[in-house]
Amino acid sequence: MTAPGLRLPAAAPRDTPPYELRTPAWRTAFAVVLASAMGVSVYSIPALAVLSGLLIDDLGIDRSQFGLVVTAVAVSNAACAQVAGRLVDRVGGRRVLLGVFALTVVSAALLAVAPSFWALLALAALAGAPNGASNPATNKVIAEYVPAGRRGGVVGTKQSGVQAGMFLTGVVLPPVALATSWRWSLLLVSAVSVLGLLAAWRLVPAGDRAAVRRAGRAAERPGRLPSAVRWLAAYSSLMGFGGAAVTSFLPLYAHEDLGWSLPAAGAATAAIGLVGMAARIVLGPRMERMGHVALPLAVIAVGSAASVAGLLLAARTPWLVWPAVVVAGLTVATWNAFTMLAAISAGSEQVGRSTGVLVLGFMGGYASSPVLFGTSVEVTGSYLTGWVVCGAVFLAAAGLMLLWRRVVAARP
């Protein structure tokens, strides 16, 4: 699945045993730890989404303020992705990966004690930090340690961690919050992250110090990133815009417009995560064999638009939520695995920067969507405008990928 201008480097030499000589059990545990980093670090937006009803009531905020909180997470995510992207190219993936777990522990615990909207807003910015660093860190670890030809499966598994986190967030947090409070549910996230930190410390190889130093010196003289990264960053921005609306407002939409209970609304978000997790794991080993990435990404964007159309029609035909959720799991929740594999293909010395640019594009779109979507609901009293705009943005993303494919085909 190598895009033009991207190459798959051989794994760097290590002091630790090569990946191919590790046991299947160890390789599975290694991939699960990376998936766990993705799952816990991204907790903030899905957790805020499924707890939105309780947060709005407890802190006395409105939907536009809630959208602003999600935007704060997204802006922080984008900024931290840039910092982390350059940092991992200098110090290696393992150190930043451990920092991802540690920041998740701290940020979730602090969010749990937020006394007001303004405190929640400030702490939401902190919660975006591990989210922004998780992709550069995990991509760098894979580029450093996993050889070409085996990366697709590892990337698919580790990206499925995002969806696993969404699924568990939707299934576990609402019942815990109703039985105790939304604060205790966030403390649970913090406790789980401690376990992830210990597992990463134990399992992720420290790597060849000399190789890390050489990569760090090369990162101080960065070259031009491949043009494919810019195409994928633009696509990520559009998909992030639409995806933010689906993940942030689906539970509130189901609760308010469709009359679902809080646990049932959370289950819809959980279903997207479950389907997306399975899709990423199944597609992972095949991604490196799919050829140019533009066509599958265009198909995914069209499917994303179809899922939004289903949500829109569910206002009149409620059962359409479930097929829409399944399609969203197959599309809205899977495209990022393709772009992350492309970032790893940039070469081990540029993985961090390439990933940071893609995450910046993604979170740029993600940051702008929730506050606009929430404001449109407040102004119009309906979710119609927001869903229509999101569907149009997904179709624009499909058009962009088809244009890129045409540009590549036209090259001699």
Short mmCIF file of C-alpha atoms in Angstrom, two decimals:
data_model
loop_
_atom_site.label_atom_id
_atom_site.label_comp_id
_atom_site.label_asym_id
_atom_site.label_seq_id
_atom_site.Cartn_x
_atom_site.Cartn_y
_atom_site.Cartn_z
CA MET A 1 0.00 0.00 0.00
CA THR A 2 2.97 2.26 -0.58
CA ALA A 3 1.91 5.71 -1.78
CA PRO A 4 4.11 7.60 -4.26
CA GLY A 5 7.11 9.16 -2.60
CA LEU A 6 6.89 6.85 0.39
CA ARG A 7 9.13 3.90 1.04
CA LEU A 8 9.14 1.04 3.50
CA PRO A 9 12.50 0.97 5.28
CA ALA A 10 13.99 -2.16 6.73
CA ALA A 11 13.80 -2.46 10.47
CA ALA A 12 16.75 -0.88 12.25
CA PRO A 13 19.26 -3.20 13.96
CA ARG A 14 18.50 -3.82 17.63
CA ASP A 15 20.25 -5.00 20.73
CA THR A 16 17.04 -6.86 21.57
CA PRO A 17 15.93 -10.00 19.66
CA PRO A 18 14.58 -9.24 16.17
CA TYR A 19 10.82 -9.12 15.78
CA GLU A 20 10.81 -12.23 13.57
CA LEU A 21 12.48 -14.31 16.29
CA ARG A 22 9.97 -13.35 18.96
CA THR A 23 7.27 -15.85 19.92
CA PRO A 24 3.73 -15.35 18.56
CA ALA A 25 2.54 -14.73 22.11
CA TRP A 26 5.08 -11.93 22.58
CA ARG A 27 4.24 -10.35 19.21
CA THR A 28 0.55 -10.39 20.12
CA ALA A 29 1.24 -8.82 23.51
CA PHE A 30 3.44 -6.17 21.87
CA ALA A 31 0.66 -5.21 19.45
CA VAL A 32 -1.92 -5.19 22.26
CA VAL A 33 0.21 -2.79 24.31
CA LEU A 34 0.37 -0.40 21.36
CA ALA A 35 -3.40 -0.78 20.90
CA SER A 36 -3.85 -0.05 24.61
CA ALA A 37 -1.86 3.16 24.24
CA MET A 38 -4.17 4.25 21.45
CA GLY A 39 -7.27 3.20 23.36
CA VAL A 40 -6.59 4.93 26.66
CA SER A 41 -5.01 8.06 25.18
CA VAL A 42 -8.06 8.80 23.03
CA TYR A 43 -10.45 8.39 25.97
CA SER A 44 -11.29 12.06 26.37
CA ILE A 45 -13.59 12.71 23.40
CA PRO A 46 -15.65 9.48 23.54
CA ALA A 47 -15.83 9.71 27.34
CA LEU A 48 -17.04 13.30 27.20
CA ALA A 49 -19.52 12.28 24.49
CA VAL A 50 -21.17 9.43 26.40
CA LEU A 51 -21.14 11.44 29.64
CA SER A 52 -22.36 14.62 27.94
CA GLY A 53 -25.87 14.49 29.39
CA LEU A 54 -24.57 14.19 32.95
CA LEU A 55 -21.88 16.84 32.40
CA ILE A 56 -24.39 19.32 30.98
CA ASP A 57 -26.74 18.82 33.94
CA ASP A 58 -24.10 18.72 36.68
CA LEU A 59 -21.99 21.68 35.54
CA GLY A 60 -24.84 23.72 34.08
CA ILE A 61 -23.42 24.07 30.57
CA ASP A 62 -25.15 24.16 27.17
CA ARG A 63 -24.41 22.23 23.97
CA SER A 64 -22.22 24.91 22.42
CA GLN A 65 -20.09 24.97 25.59
CA PHE A 66 -19.86 21.20 25.44
CA GLY A 67 -18.74 21.49 21.82
CA LEU A 68 -16.09 23.99 22.94
CA VAL A 69 -14.74 21.46 25.45
CA VAL A 70 -14.39 18.86 22.68
CA THR A 71 -12.71 21.50 20.51
CA ALA A 72 -10.20 22.21 23.30
CA VAL A 73 -9.26 18.53 23.32
CA ALA A 74 -8.86 18.52 19.55
CA VAL A 75 -6.74 21.71 19.43
CA SER A 76 -4.45 20.35 22.14
CA ASN A 77 -4.26 17.06 20.28
CA ALA A 78 -3.14 18.78 17.07
CA ALA A 79 -0.53 20.93 18.82
CA CYS A 80 0.89 18.04 20.82
CA ALA A 81 1.06 15.83 17.72
CA GLN A 82 3.49 18.31 16.16
CA VAL A 83 5.67 18.45 19.26
CA ALA A 84 5.56 14.69 19.80
CA GLY A 85 6.20 14.03 16.11
CA ARG A 86 9.52 15.83 16.23
CA LEU A 87 10.34 14.48 19.70
CA VAL A 88 9.99 10.80 18.77
CA ASP A 89 12.34 11.29 15.82
CA ARG A 90 14.95 12.56 18.28
CA VAL A 91 14.57 10.35 21.36
CA GLY A 92 12.85 7.23 20.03
CA GLY A 93 9.32 5.90 20.31
CA ARG A 94 9.48 4.08 23.64
CA ARG A 95 10.13 7.14 25.82
CA VAL A 96 7.26 9.09 24.31
CA LEU A 97 5.00 6.02 24.51
CA LEU A 98 5.57 5.80 28.27
CA GLY A 99 4.79 9.51 28.50
CA VAL A 100 1.49 8.91 26.70
CA PHE A 101 0.36 6.49 29.38
CA ALA A 102 1.56 8.74 32.19
CA LEU A 103 -0.24 11.80 30.81
CA THR A 104 -3.43 9.80 30.45
CA VAL A 105 -3.27 8.75 34.09
CA VAL A 106 -2.88 12.36 35.23
CA SER A 107 -5.33 14.03 32.86
CA ALA A 108 -8.19 11.59 33.50
CA ALA A 109 -7.76 11.94 37.26
CA LEU A 110 -7.80 15.75 37.03
CA LEU A 111 -10.85 15.80 34.72
CA ALA A 112 -12.65 13.72 37.32
CA VAL A 113 -12.39 16.52 39.89
CA ALA A 114 -13.21 19.45 37.57
CA PRO A 115 -15.48 21.78 39.61
CA SER A 116 -16.77 24.02 36.80
CA PHE A 117 -17.03 24.56 33.06
CA TRP A 118 -13.86 26.67 32.96
CA ALA A 119 -11.88 24.04 34.85
CA LEU A 120 -13.26 21.37 32.55
CA LEU A 121 -12.22 23.44 29.53
CA ALA A 122 -8.67 23.91 30.80
CA LEU A 123 -8.28 20.25 31.75
CA ALA A 124 -9.71 19.17 28.40
CA ALA A 125 -6.67 20.79 26.82
CA LEU A 126 -4.43 18.62 29.01
CA ALA A 127 -6.46 15.54 28.07
CA GLY A 128 -5.68 16.16 24.41
CA ALA A 129 -1.93 15.86 24.98
CA PRO A 130 -1.64 12.05 25.23
CA ASN A 131 -4.10 11.72 22.36
CA GLY A 132 -1.86 13.85 20.14
CA ALA A 133 1.30 11.98 21.10
CA SER A 134 -0.05 8.44 20.79
CA ASN A 135 0.11 8.09 17.00
CA PRO A 136 3.64 9.48 16.58
CA ALA A 137 4.89 7.32 19.47
CA THR A 138 3.30 4.06 18.35
CA ASN A 139 4.15 4.62 14.68
CA LYS A 140 7.79 5.26 15.61
CA VAL A 141 7.96 2.11 17.72
CA ILE A 142 6.63 0.08 14.77
CA ALA A 143 9.02 1.71 12.29
CA GLU A 144 11.97 1.07 14.61
CA TYR A 145 11.23 -2.54 15.46
CA VAL A 146 8.80 -4.19 13.01
CA PRO A 147 10.14 -5.14 9.55
CA ALA A 148 8.42 -4.20 6.29
CA GLY A 149 5.81 -6.72 5.24
CA ARG A 150 4.66 -7.28 8.82
CA ARG A 151 3.72 -3.72 9.68
CA GLY A 152 0.20 -3.75 8.26
CA GLY A 153 -1.04 -6.28 10.79
CA VAL A 154 0.57 -4.45 13.70
CA VAL A 155 -0.77 -1.09 12.51
CA GLY A 156 -4.26 -2.53 12.08
CA THR A 157 -4.19 -4.00 15.58
CA LYS A 158 -2.81 -0.90 17.24
CA GLN A 159 -5.27 1.38 15.42
CA SER A 160 -8.07 -0.93 16.53
CA GLY A 161 -7.21 0.21 20.03
CA VAL A 162 -8.96 3.51 19.30
CA GLN A 163 -12.15 1.64 18.47
CA ALA A 164 -11.74 -0.73 21.39
CA GLY A 165 -11.46 2.32 23.62
CA MET A 166 -14.64 3.78 22.09
CA PHE A 167 -16.45 0.48 22.58
CA LEU A 168 -15.43 0.08 26.21
CA THR A 169 -16.12 3.73 26.88
CA GLY A 170 -19.65 3.39 25.52
CA VAL A 171 -20.35 0.14 27.35
CA VAL A 172 -18.63 0.71 30.70
CA LEU A 173 -18.69 4.41 31.52
CA PRO A 174 -22.45 5.17 31.37
CA PRO A 175 -23.45 2.39 33.83
CA VAL A 176 -20.58 3.32 36.15
CA ALA A 177 -21.58 6.99 35.95
CA LEU A 178 -25.24 6.23 36.68
CA ALA A 179 -24.32 3.95 39.60
CA THR A 180 -21.83 6.44 41.08
CA SER A 181 -21.11 9.64 39.15
CA TRP A 182 -19.37 10.73 35.96
CA ARG A 183 -16.34 11.58 38.09
CA TRP A 184 -15.80 8.00 39.24
CA SER A 185 -16.05 6.76 35.66
CA LEU A 186 -13.12 9.02 34.69
CA LEU A 187 -11.11 7.81 37.67
CA LEU A 188 -11.62 4.30 36.31
CA VAL A 189 -9.95 5.42 33.05
CA SER A 190 -7.00 6.71 35.07
CA ALA A 191 -6.63 3.40 36.92
CA VAL A 192 -6.70 1.36 33.70
CA SER A 193 -4.00 3.63 32.25
CA VAL A 194 -1.69 2.77 35.14
CA LEU A 195 -1.88 -0.88 34.08
CA GLY A 196 -1.04 0.10 30.51
CA LEU A 197 1.99 2.07 31.67
CA LEU A 198 3.35 -0.95 33.53
CA ALA A 199 2.77 -3.25 30.54
CA ALA A 200 4.52 -0.85 28.15
CA TRP A 201 7.50 -0.52 30.49
CA ARG A 202 7.79 -4.29 30.53
CA LEU A 203 7.14 -5.21 26.89
CA VAL A 204 8.19 -2.42 24.52
CA PRO A 205 11.89 -2.82 23.60
CA ALA A 206 14.22 0.01 24.51
CA GLY A 207 15.97 -0.44 21.17
CA ASP A 208 19.48 0.12 19.92
CA ARG A 209 20.76 3.30 21.59
CA ALA A 210 23.21 3.98 18.77
CA ALA A 211 20.41 3.72 16.18
CA VAL A 212 18.23 6.07 18.20
CA ARG A 213 21.09 8.60 18.42
CA ARG A 214 21.69 8.39 14.65
CA ALA A 215 18.00 8.92 13.99
CA GLY A 216 18.00 11.86 16.39
CA ARG A 217 20.88 13.53 14.57
CA ALA A 218 19.13 12.96 11.23
CA ALA A 219 15.93 14.47 12.63
CA GLU A 220 17.83 17.68 13.38
CA ARG A 221 18.33 18.04 9.61
CA PRO A 222 14.81 17.32 8.37
CA GLY A 223 14.24 17.00 4.65
CA ARG A 224 11.12 17.73 2.64
CA LEU A 225 8.22 15.40 3.38
CA PRO A 226 6.71 13.46 0.44
CA SER A 227 3.79 15.11 -1.37
CA ALA A 228 1.63 12.14 -0.39
CA VAL A 229 1.70 13.37 3.20
CA ARG A 230 0.10 16.67 2.16
CA TRP A 231 -2.69 14.92 0.22
CA LEU A 232 -3.36 12.64 3.16
CA ALA A 233 -3.30 15.54 5.63
CA ALA A 234 -5.98 17.37 3.62
CA TYR A 235 -8.07 14.20 3.50
CA SER A 236 -7.57 13.70 7.23
CA SER A 237 -8.84 17.23 7.90
CA LEU A 238 -12.09 16.59 6.03
CA MET A 239 -12.61 13.17 7.61
CA GLY A 240 -11.80 14.61 11.02
CA PHE A 241 -14.47 17.28 10.58
CA GLY A 242 -17.18 14.75 9.83
CA GLY A 243 -15.91 12.14 12.26
CA ALA A 244 -15.96 14.58 15.18
CA ALA A 245 -19.68 15.16 14.70
CA VAL A 246 -20.45 11.45 14.58
CA THR A 247 -18.41 10.49 17.64
CA SER A 248 -19.18 13.58 19.73
CA PHE A 249 -22.88 14.11 19.08
CA LEU A 250 -24.32 10.70 18.22
CA PRO A 251 -25.05 9.83 21.89
CA LEU A 252 -26.70 13.21 22.52
CA TYR A 253 -28.67 12.94 19.25
CA ALA A 254 -29.93 9.47 20.17
CA HIS A 255 -30.81 10.64 23.69
CA GLU A 256 -32.55 13.89 22.74
CA ASP A 257 -34.07 13.36 19.29
CA LEU A 258 -34.69 9.62 19.35
CA GLY A 259 -35.60 9.39 23.05
CA TRP A 260 -33.07 6.71 23.94
CA SER A 261 -31.79 6.16 27.47
CA LEU A 262 -28.21 7.16 28.32
CA PRO A 263 -26.91 3.55 28.29
CA ALA A 264 -28.67 2.85 24.96
CA ALA A 265 -27.20 6.01 23.42
CA GLY A 266 -23.77 4.98 24.70
CA ALA A 267 -24.27 1.54 23.14
CA ALA A 268 -24.58 3.16 19.70
CA THR A 269 -21.16 4.73 20.13
CA ALA A 270 -19.85 1.44 21.48
CA ALA A 271 -21.13 -0.36 18.38
CA ILE A 272 -19.13 1.97 16.11
CA GLY A 273 -16.06 1.15 18.15
CA LEU A 274 -16.68 -2.60 18.06
CA VAL A 275 -17.24 -2.73 14.29
CA GLY A 276 -14.28 -0.42 13.67
CA MET A 277 -12.02 -2.50 15.89
CA ALA A 278 -12.84 -5.70 14.00
CA ALA A 279 -12.48 -3.97 10.62
CA ARG A 280 -9.03 -2.59 11.41
CA ILE A 281 -7.77 -5.95 12.65
CA VAL A 282 -9.10 -7.77 9.57
CA LEU A 283 -7.89 -5.14 7.09
CA GLY A 284 -4.49 -4.64 8.77
CA PRO A 285 -2.56 -7.54 7.21
CA ARG A 286 -4.04 -6.69 3.78
CA MET A 287 -3.31 -2.96 3.74
CA GLU A 288 0.25 -3.30 2.48
CA ARG A 289 -1.05 -5.28 -0.52
CA MET A 290 -3.83 -2.91 -1.64
CA GLY A 291 -1.73 -0.74 -3.95
CA HIS A 292 -2.29 3.00 -4.02
CA VAL A 293 -4.14 4.20 -0.95
CA ALA A 294 -6.33 6.81 -2.68
CA LEU A 295 -9.03 4.46 -3.98
CA PRO A 296 -9.80 2.66 -0.68
CA LEU A 297 -9.84 6.01 1.10
CA ALA A 298 -12.32 7.39 -1.46
CA VAL A 299 -14.61 4.39 -0.95
CA ILE A 300 -14.37 4.84 2.82
CA ALA A 301 -15.35 8.51 2.53
CA VAL A 302 -18.42 7.66 0.44
CA GLY A 303 -19.41 5.06 3.02
CA SER A 304 -19.00 7.68 5.76
CA ALA A 305 -21.44 9.96 3.93
CA ALA A 306 -23.89 7.06 3.68
CA SER A 307 -23.68 6.49 7.44
CA VAL A 308 -24.55 10.14 8.12
CA ALA A 309 -27.50 9.86 5.74
CA GLY A 310 -28.71 6.92 7.81
CA LEU A 311 -28.45 8.93 11.02
CA LEU A 312 -30.37 11.76 9.41
CA LEU A 313 -33.16 9.44 8.23
CA ALA A 314 -33.31 7.84 11.69
CA ALA A 315 -35.19 10.91 12.92
CA ARG A 316 -38.21 9.46 11.05
CA THR A 317 -37.21 5.78 11.03
CA PRO A 318 -35.32 5.11 14.30
CA TRP A 319 -34.17 1.58 13.45
CA LEU A 320 -31.94 3.04 10.71
CA VAL A 321 -29.54 4.11 13.46
CA TRP A 322 -28.15 0.58 13.67
CA PRO A 323 -27.22 0.05 9.99
CA ALA A 324 -25.86 3.61 10.02
CA VAL A 325 -23.73 2.75 13.06
CA VAL A 326 -22.39 -0.40 11.39
CA VAL A 327 -21.45 1.52 8.22
CA ALA A 328 -19.81 4.22 10.37
CA GLY A 329 -17.77 1.53 12.10
CA LEU A 330 -16.58 0.24 8.72
CA THR A 331 -15.74 3.69 7.36
CA VAL A 332 -15.54 6.61 9.81
CA ALA A 333 -13.70 4.32 12.22
CA THR A 334 -11.24 2.68 9.78
CA TRP A 335 -9.69 5.27 7.43
CA ASN A 336 -7.08 6.35 9.96
CA ALA A 337 -5.37 2.94 9.84
CA PHE A 338 -4.54 3.50 6.14
CA THR A 339 -3.09 6.96 6.72
CA MET A 340 -1.02 5.81 9.70
CA LEU A 341 0.56 3.01 7.67
CA ALA A 342 1.39 5.60 5.00
CA ALA A 343 3.10 7.74 7.66
CA ILE A 344 5.25 4.79 8.72
CA SER A 345 6.17 4.33 5.05
CA ALA A 346 7.86 7.74 5.09
CA GLY A 347 10.98 6.12 6.52
CA SER A 348 12.01 5.65 10.14
CA GLU A 349 13.76 9.04 10.33
CA GLN A 350 10.60 10.94 9.31
CA VAL A 351 7.84 8.84 10.88
CA GLY A 352 7.27 11.29 13.69
CA ARG A 353 7.06 14.36 11.44
CA SER A 354 4.85 12.61 8.89
CA THR A 355 2.52 11.37 11.60
CA GLY A 356 2.44 14.79 13.22
CA VAL A 357 1.38 16.44 9.95
CA LEU A 358 -1.40 13.88 9.43
CA VAL A 359 -2.65 14.26 13.00
CA LEU A 360 -2.52 18.06 12.63
CA GLY A 361 -4.75 17.81 9.58
CA PHE A 362 -7.07 15.36 11.29
CA MET A 363 -7.41 17.34 14.49
CA GLY A 364 -7.72 20.64 12.61
CA GLY A 365 -10.93 19.29 11.14
CA TYR A 366 -11.89 17.63 14.39
CA ALA A 367 -11.41 20.83 16.37
CA SER A 368 -13.63 22.96 14.16
CA SER A 369 -16.57 20.57 13.90
CA PRO A 370 -17.95 20.08 17.46
CA VAL A 371 -18.41 23.73 18.34
CA LEU A 372 -19.99 24.47 14.93
CA PHE A 373 -22.22 21.42 15.16
CA GLY A 374 -23.28 22.23 18.72
CA THR A 375 -23.99 25.84 17.82
CA SER A 376 -26.11 24.80 14.83
CA VAL A 377 -28.23 22.62 17.12
CA GLU A 378 -28.64 25.47 19.59
CA VAL A 379 -29.59 27.99 16.87
CA THR A 380 -31.87 25.82 14.73
CA GLY A 381 -33.19 23.48 17.40
CA SER A 382 -32.44 20.57 15.08
CA TYR A 383 -29.61 18.22 14.14
CA LEU A 384 -30.56 18.39 10.43
CA THR A 385 -28.12 21.10 9.34
CA GLY A 386 -25.18 19.51 11.14
CA TRP A 387 -25.71 16.07 9.62
CA VAL A 388 -26.16 17.46 6.10
CA VAL A 389 -22.93 19.46 6.33
CA CYS A 390 -21.01 16.44 7.63
CA GLY A 391 -22.25 14.28 4.77
CA ALA A 392 -21.16 16.91 2.25
CA VAL A 393 -17.68 17.09 3.83
CA PHE A 394 -17.29 13.32 3.60
CA LEU A 395 -18.17 13.45 -0.10
CA ALA A 396 -15.58 16.22 -0.57
CA ALA A 397 -12.98 13.91 0.99
CA ALA A 398 -13.90 11.21 -1.54
CA GLY A 399 -13.52 13.70 -4.39
CA LEU A 400 -10.10 14.75 -3.10
CA MET A 401 -8.81 11.16 -3.13
CA LEU A 402 -10.13 10.55 -6.64
CA LEU A 403 -8.37 13.73 -7.78
CA TRP A 404 -5.12 12.56 -6.18
CA ARG A 405 -5.43 9.19 -7.90
CA ARG A 406 -5.95 10.96 -11.24
CA VAL A 407 -2.91 13.19 -10.65
CA VAL A 408 -0.75 10.16 -9.88
CA ALA A 409 -2.05 8.27 -12.93
CA ALA A 410 -1.21 11.26 -15.16
CA ARG A 411 2.43 11.28 -14.12
CA PRO A 412 4.85 9.77 -16.65
#
